[in-house]
Amino acid sequence: MSNTFLGMPSLPVFGSGNLNATEPFPKAARRELANTQLRANLGHATATIRDKRLKVVAELPDWEDMRDSGSAIKDATMANLPALLEQFEANFTVRGGVIHWARDAQEANEIVTALIQATGESEVVKVKSMATQEIGLNEYLQEQGIAAYETDLAELIVQLDHDKPSHILVPAIHKNRSQIREIFLREMVDVDPGLSDDPARLAEAARKHLRKKFLSAKVAVSGANFGLAETGTLTVVESEGNGRMCLTLPETLITVMGIEKLLPSFTDLEVFMQLLPRSSTGERMNPYTSLWTGVTPGDGPQNVHLVMLDNGRTAALADKMGRTALNCIRCSACMNVCPVYERTGGHAYGSTYPGPIGAILSPLMTGITSEENNSLPYASSLCGACYDACPVKINIPEVLVHLRGEDVDSTRGKVKVPTQMDLMMKGAQWAFSSGSHLNLLEKGLPLGKLVAGRNKVIKKLPGIAAGWTQSRDIPAPPSQSFRQWWAKEHKPGSAVGPGTTTEGEQA
Amino acid sequence: MSARDEVMNRIKSALRDAPVAPEIPRNYRRDSHMGAGQRLDLLVDRLVDYKANVFVVPAADASAKLAELLAGSSSIVVPHGLPESWLAAVKNDAGTVRLQVDSPERRLTVEELDAVDAVVTAAAVAVAETGTIMLDGSPSQGRRVISLVPDRHICLLLAQDIVEVLPEAIARLEPTSPQTWISGPSATSDIELERVEGVHGPRTLDVVILN
């Protein structure tokens, strides 16, 4: 294997699959905001998880040191990615694993399908995986006549309801217990008709539903949380044991992993396995973590494959400022603290990756000009809570601003009809360019007072400004401006000069 | 061009600006400050928080404790390398508890494992701060599947194998062994973020710490 660079530097090749918003975020968000059940469920869930996370993070005296390490390890991984990938490949292969490379979603889907078909099976069990969600594997397999069964409880709920996940960690966060009970009663064959909406009973129903599938499955598909270059080891982090079932019972295991998921050494796991559970579920440690390195004779699947996925990751890597988004370990801490996500939910982002990280990752992977993804960098108040929460210190607000600039640049030079905003800006430019212009405008202030009426508030502004008054009132303007007051108080010949103030008017 | 070469080329092209890998600071805690007693207490506290059943007994009482815990079970599975002395009292109970040994020569089928009441294993190391028990597939811990399919997992842990923080445990593990890290019984928080113990893995985790 050579490190030499073959061919000319290429243009970024963007990703495909479930990464694109098909409608602008503002439009999707408006619809989701109207769903009061969703907002109630989300508000409860994000508040709960935020509190839990803060509590367990506060327990560790070295939390910030760990964030510093995590951030540096990931930066180093990206800087050394070619060498680390080759190292990983060599170690995984020498222990009996088989590696496949996929340029995009389509190629990854084809590889997984061919591997399943080679086993002669038409059913697979799946442990929740962001990468396979991203490439739309389940839908693709269905078209090829292969049934893929999601086994994570939340993924199962979403799959049974023919819905889409709305959160990367708790995909059914938008559904409450009574909705879940209804889905189970409607979609699960052999379900107890007397099923209650107690979470313990619902979990038990899922156990019964999947038990036989697990014990008879011949092929499983998984994602991976980390790939360790030094040893060729893969890691899956989970809670329910469905991951362990998929990773140990079947004869064939097919894992799909983004090329950015590597860590250089086994030791680095000590940092990330402290950062991840506390940031994601607010637990000191998740119930189950599995590690495997290629094939272990006599233990677990003996036919082990790994699909290394690009699908736009190299395009993100090519963006010097945006490549830090690839440091993401999919903990979801950023969405749980995001005021925008808390109100709109994950569906509004239109991609596998919602919330603040999705608002940068999706446009980086697909290109800012793709479909409606150019609205995603604006889906933020830039409050910075996501940066504070991120265990690997991804400066999401900085990348959001950078991508907004990219969006503006991408439309620069295109001839277009001036918008109201353009006209307003032109007007403002005229007004603020000279004192006399501004003075002239300020003569209109009493008019504003008149519009406001007796209760001294303006309820509705015209045109583009109407958006601002949609959910708030604007106080009536004063009857005169500071400039007008100053001119009145400082008539030529008056004794009041600079450095003194008139009584009662101290600034 | 193969997909591999093309992806590699894209990566190298994306890194044209030749970013420099930063020095990795490792100022987080990497070794223990607690005494053995504190570590044990902390581990017990964490495991109980996860709803595991924890028993601290003198090492000499391992066999008796195990027999007591298994009193209601009709069949159990153990890995072939489990210390013989731990099973002495269980074997004396012959007739009440059926003991099956999983070994490289005789691997139990999934159906056989599904039919047993409990599995008994040892552990490689445990982390007090996170309440995590680590199994590494060695003969006293067995194949990954035996501690997964039975509904009850009884794990015997030597007190000297308890460390305080995760980095100490990582240093003791062989990276390429098939590992399972266990922090409490199977659990889910997928419904309204309310934690429920018991989904697909063992719904009961008993930890016997041999002091």
XYZ file of N, CA, C and O in Angstrom, chain B residues 45-132:
352
model
N -21.436 1.175 45.325
C -22.382 2.282 45.189
C -22.845 2.437 43.740
O -24.040 2.582 43.463
N -21.906 2.392 42.794
C -22.240 2.573 41.372
C -23.106 1.431 40.847
O -24.072 1.642 40.121
N -22.733 0.200 41.223
C -23.477 -0.967 40.730
C -24.904 -0.982 41.274
O -25.850 -1.297 40.556
N -25.039 -0.608 42.539
C -26.378 -0.565 43.141
C -27.222 0.501 42.441
O -28.402 0.315 42.171
N -26.563 1.610 42.090
C -27.250 2.688 41.370
C -27.807 2.190 40.032
O -28.834 2.642 39.553
N -27.084 1.250 39.416
C -27.538 0.661 38.148
C -28.554 -0.455 38.364
O -28.911 -1.158 37.421
N -28.925 -0.719 39.604
C -29.882 -1.783 39.941
C -29.300 -3.190 39.800
O -30.015 -4.144 39.529
N -27.986 -3.292 39.963
C -27.390 -4.630 40.049
C -27.487 -5.078 41.511
O -27.572 -4.241 42.412
N -27.496 -6.411 41.753
C -27.469 -6.913 43.121
C -26.013 -7.177 43.487
O -25.325 -7.899 42.777
N -25.550 -6.591 44.571
C -24.138 -6.698 44.904
C -23.962 -7.383 46.257
O -24.679 -7.085 47.215
N -23.006 -8.322 46.318
C -22.704 -9.032 47.557
C -21.199 -8.990 47.771
O -20.447 -9.349 46.873
N -20.765 -8.549 48.932
C -19.330 -8.552 49.240
C -19.103 -9.645 50.275
O -19.691 -9.609 51.361
N -18.295 -10.651 49.907
C -18.070 -11.777 50.826
C -16.574 -12.097 50.885
O -15.842 -11.784 49.948
N -16.121 -12.732 51.969
C -14.721 -13.177 52.005
C -14.494 -14.208 50.900
O -15.399 -14.988 50.572
N -13.284 -14.194 50.329
C -12.983 -15.079 49.201
C -13.301 -16.539 49.535
O -13.757 -17.296 48.680
N -13.093 -16.919 50.803
C -13.308 -18.320 51.204
C -14.785 -18.722 51.116
O -15.109 -19.905 51.033
N -15.654 -17.722 51.121
C -17.091 -18.031 51.108
C -17.706 -18.025 49.706
O -18.932 -18.103 49.551
N -16.858 -17.908 48.682
C -17.362 -17.795 47.305
C -18.319 -18.935 46.974
O -19.428 -18.714 46.467
N -17.883 -20.142 47.267
C -18.651 -21.324 46.896
C -20.007 -21.353 47.596
O -21.044 -21.603 46.975
N -20.002 -21.051 48.896
C -21.248 -21.066 49.667
C -22.211 -19.995 49.157
O -23.417 -20.226 49.015
N -21.667 -18.806 48.866
C -22.511 -17.708 48.395
C -23.151 -18.064 47.053
O -24.328 -17.803 46.808
N -22.323 -18.678 46.190
C -22.819 -19.049 44.872
C -23.950 -20.076 44.997
O -24.987 -19.953 44.333
N -23.746 -21.042 45.863
C -24.774 -22.072 46.062
C -26.061 -21.435 46.565
O -27.164 -21.791 46.134
N -25.887 -20.448 47.460
C -27.061 -19.765 48.014
C -27.813 -19.005 46.908
O -29.041 -19.080 46.802
N -27.059 -18.296 46.070
C -27.687 -17.508 45.002
C -28.396 -18.392 43.980
O -29.380 -17.993 43.371
N -27.835 -19.608 43.795
C -28.386 -20.485 42.760
C -29.441 -21.445 43.292
O -29.908 -22.326 42.571
N -29.813 -21.249 44.544
C -30.721 -22.202 45.191
C -31.991 -22.451 44.382
O -32.453 -23.579 44.279
N -32.532 -21.406 43.765
C -33.795 -21.598 43.054
C -33.639 -21.983 41.592
O -34.634 -22.137 40.885
N -32.382 -22.116 41.120
C -32.172 -22.359 39.692
C -32.119 -23.847 39.382
O -31.610 -24.634 40.171
N -32.638 -24.222 38.243
C -32.579 -25.643 37.895
C -31.411 -25.933 36.961
O -30.906 -27.036 36.914
N -30.971 -24.930 36.189
C -29.829 -25.203 35.313
C -28.982 -23.947 35.155
O -29.505 -22.837 35.074
N -27.662 -24.151 35.144
C -26.762 -23.017 34.948
C -25.674 -23.395 33.951
O -25.420 -24.570 33.695
N -25.047 -22.348 33.390
C -23.927 -22.582 32.494
C -22.713 -21.850 33.050
O -22.838 -20.762 33.632
N -21.538 -22.490 32.908
C -20.293 -21.850 33.333
C -19.242 -22.034 32.241
O -19.279 -23.025 31.503
N -18.302 -21.086 32.128
C -17.200 -21.277 31.185
C -16.231 -22.309 31.744
O -16.139 -22.473 32.963
N -15.501 -22.989 30.844
C -14.673 -24.124 31.280
C -13.550 -23.722 32.220
O -13.048 -24.529 32.977
N -13.159 -22.427 32.214
C -12.030 -22.020 33.052
C -12.432 -21.392 34.382
O -11.601 -20.807 35.070
N -13.702 -21.509 34.742
C -14.128 -20.928 36.023
C -13.451 -21.709 37.157
O -13.445 -22.935 37.139
N -12.869 -21.011 38.165
C -12.176 -21.716 39.246
C -13.056 -22.811 39.867
O -14.201 -22.548 40.248
N -12.480 -23.990 39.945
C -13.200 -25.161 40.472
C -13.734 -24.909 41.885
O -14.851 -25.295 42.221
N -12.913 -24.230 42.695
C -13.284 -24.062 44.113
C -14.595 -23.285 44.256
O -15.340 -23.499 45.217
N -14.888 -22.391 43.306
C -16.125 -21.611 43.406
C -17.371 -22.498 43.252
O -18.454 -22.165 43.716
N -17.165 -23.607 42.520
C -18.331 -24.432 42.201
C -18.550 -25.601 43.161
O -19.505 -26.356 43.019
N -17.638 -25.736 44.134
C -17.679 -26.910 45.004
C -19.059 -27.111 45.635
O -19.641 -28.208 45.559
N -19.596 -26.080 46.240
C -20.882 -26.232 46.950
C -22.017 -26.501 45.978
O -22.953 -27.246 46.278
N -21.931 -25.892 44.785
C -22.973 -26.116 43.777
C -22.960 -27.580 43.349
O -24.010 -28.214 43.202
N -21.743 -28.109 43.178
C -21.633 -29.513 42.755
C -22.147 -30.459 43.823
O -22.719 -31.502 43.511
N -21.960 -30.078 45.082
C -22.475 -30.908 46.177
C -23.995 -30.954 46.165
O -24.610 -31.875 46.658
N -24.563 -29.890 45.593
C -26.019 -29.803 45.503
C -26.565 -30.630 44.344
O -27.723 -30.499 43.980
N -25.704 -31.422 43.720
C -26.067 -32.148 42.496
C -27.456 -32.759 42.612
O -27.826 -33.289 43.640
N -28.157 -32.665 41.530
C -29.530 -33.169 41.591
C -30.504 -32.014 41.614
O -31.580 -32.095 41.042
N -30.104 -30.901 42.256
C -31.002 -29.745 42.251
C -30.628 -28.770 41.132
O -31.483 -28.249 40.450
N -29.304 -28.535 40.953
C -28.873 -27.627 39.913
C -28.131 -28.396 38.821
O -27.196 -29.137 39.107
N -28.582 -28.254 37.583
C -27.893 -28.908 36.481
C -26.803 -27.970 35.971
O -27.086 -26.838 35.575
N -25.573 -28.437 35.986
C -24.431 -27.616 35.611
C -23.975 -27.965 34.199
O -23.707 -29.122 33.893
N -23.895 -26.950 33.328
C -23.397 -27.196 31.972
C -22.144 -26.360 31.749
O -22.117 -25.182 32.092
N -21.140 -26.981 31.180
C -19.873 -26.294 30.964
C -19.726 -25.971 29.480
O -19.835 -26.860 28.630
N -19.479 -24.718 29.188
C -19.237 -24.302 27.804
C -17.724 -24.290 27.594
O -16.992 -23.616 28.314
N -17.250 -25.052 26.614
C -15.804 -25.144 26.381
C -15.534 -25.178 24.885
O -16.456 -25.405 24.095
N -14.275 -24.968 24.482
C -13.956 -25.023 23.053
C -14.321 -26.388 22.450
O -14.657 -26.490 21.283
N -14.271 -27.442 23.273
C -14.592 -28.781 22.778
C -16.100 -28.990 22.678
O -16.584 -29.765 21.860
N -16.808 -28.353 23.559
C -18.264 -28.550 23.604
C -18.933 -27.183 23.790
O -19.138 -26.727 24.919
N -19.215 -26.549 22.647
C -19.853 -25.230 22.716
C -21.366 -25.417 22.759
O -21.940 -26.067 21.895
N -21.981 -24.833 23.750
C -23.434 -24.952 23.862
C -24.100 -24.189 22.722
O -23.600 -23.165 22.267
N -25.227 -24.710 22.274
C -25.965 -24.013 21.207
C -26.758 -22.859 21.818
O -26.945 -22.796 23.032
N -27.222 -21.992 20.952
C -28.018 -20.852 21.412
C -29.269 -21.352 22.128
O -29.682 -20.804 23.154
N -29.864 -22.427 21.600
C -31.085 -22.969 22.211
C -30.788 -23.488 23.627
O -31.575 -23.276 24.544
N -29.642 -24.153 23.771
C -29.266 -24.651 25.100
C -29.071 -23.482 26.073
O -29.494 -23.531 27.231
N -28.416 -22.430 25.572
C -28.174 -21.267 26.426
C -29.480 -20.576 26.798
O -29.647 -20.085 27.916
N -30.408 -20.562 25.851
C -31.690 -19.894 26.081
C -32.500 -20.642 27.146
O -33.370 -20.057 27.788
N -32.182 -21.929 27.318
C -32.967 -22.748 28.249
C -32.415 -22.712 29.678
O -33.064 -23.198 30.603
N -31.219 -22.162 29.884
C -30.677 -22.171 31.251
C -31.161 -20.952 32.032
O -31.531 -19.926 31.462
N -31.120 -21.090 33.362
C -31.612 -20.011 34.225
C -30.569 -18.934 34.451
O -30.899 -17.765 34.618
N -29.296 -19.355 34.509
C -28.273 -18.374 34.875
C -26.911 -18.762 34.330
O -26.676 -19.918 33.974
N -26.032 -17.782 34.252
C -24.659 -18.023 33.854
C -23.756 -17.474 34.961
O -24.073 -16.439 35.564
N -22.664 -18.178 35.241
C -21.705 -17.703 36.241
C -20.368 -17.473 35.549
O -19.860 -18.367 34.862
N -19.820 -16.279 35.676
C -18.500 -16.003 35.080
C -17.629 -15.262 36.089
O -18.119 -14.733 37.085
N -16.334 -15.193 35.763
C -15.423 -14.303 36.473
C -15.373 -12.991 35.692
O -16.168 -12.795 34.766
N -14.467 -12.098 36.056
C -14.296 -10.838 35.331
C -12.810 -10.510 35.279
O -12.030 -10.952 36.133
N -12.412 -9.730 34.271
C -10.997 -9.389 34.122
C -10.613 -8.238 35.041
O -9.593 -8.265 35.721
N -11.450 -7.217 35.050
C -11.152 -6.014 35.832
C -12.460 -5.236 35.983
O -13.398 -5.428 35.207
N -12.533 -4.376 37.008
C -13.727 -3.542 37.187
C -13.303 -2.113 37.511
O -12.300 -1.891 38.182
N -14.092 -1.153 37.014
C -13.799 0.268 37.243
C -14.795 0.825 38.256
O -15.999 0.852 38.010
N -14.267 1.258 39.400
C -15.147 1.724 40.470
C -15.913 2.974 40.059
O -17.129 3.065 40.258
N -15.227 3.952 39.488
C -15.858 5.242 39.231
C -17.060 5.140 38.296
O -18.036 5.872 38.435
N -16.974 4.240 37.322
C -18.068 4.133 36.360
C -18.963 2.920 36.628
O -19.964 2.746 35.953
N -18.599 2.080 37.574
C -19.391 0.889 37.851
C -19.375 -0.107 36.713
O -20.408 -0.680 36.357
N -18.194 -0.309 36.135
C -18.090 -1.144 34.936
C -17.268 -2.405 35.187
O -16.170 -2.336 35.744
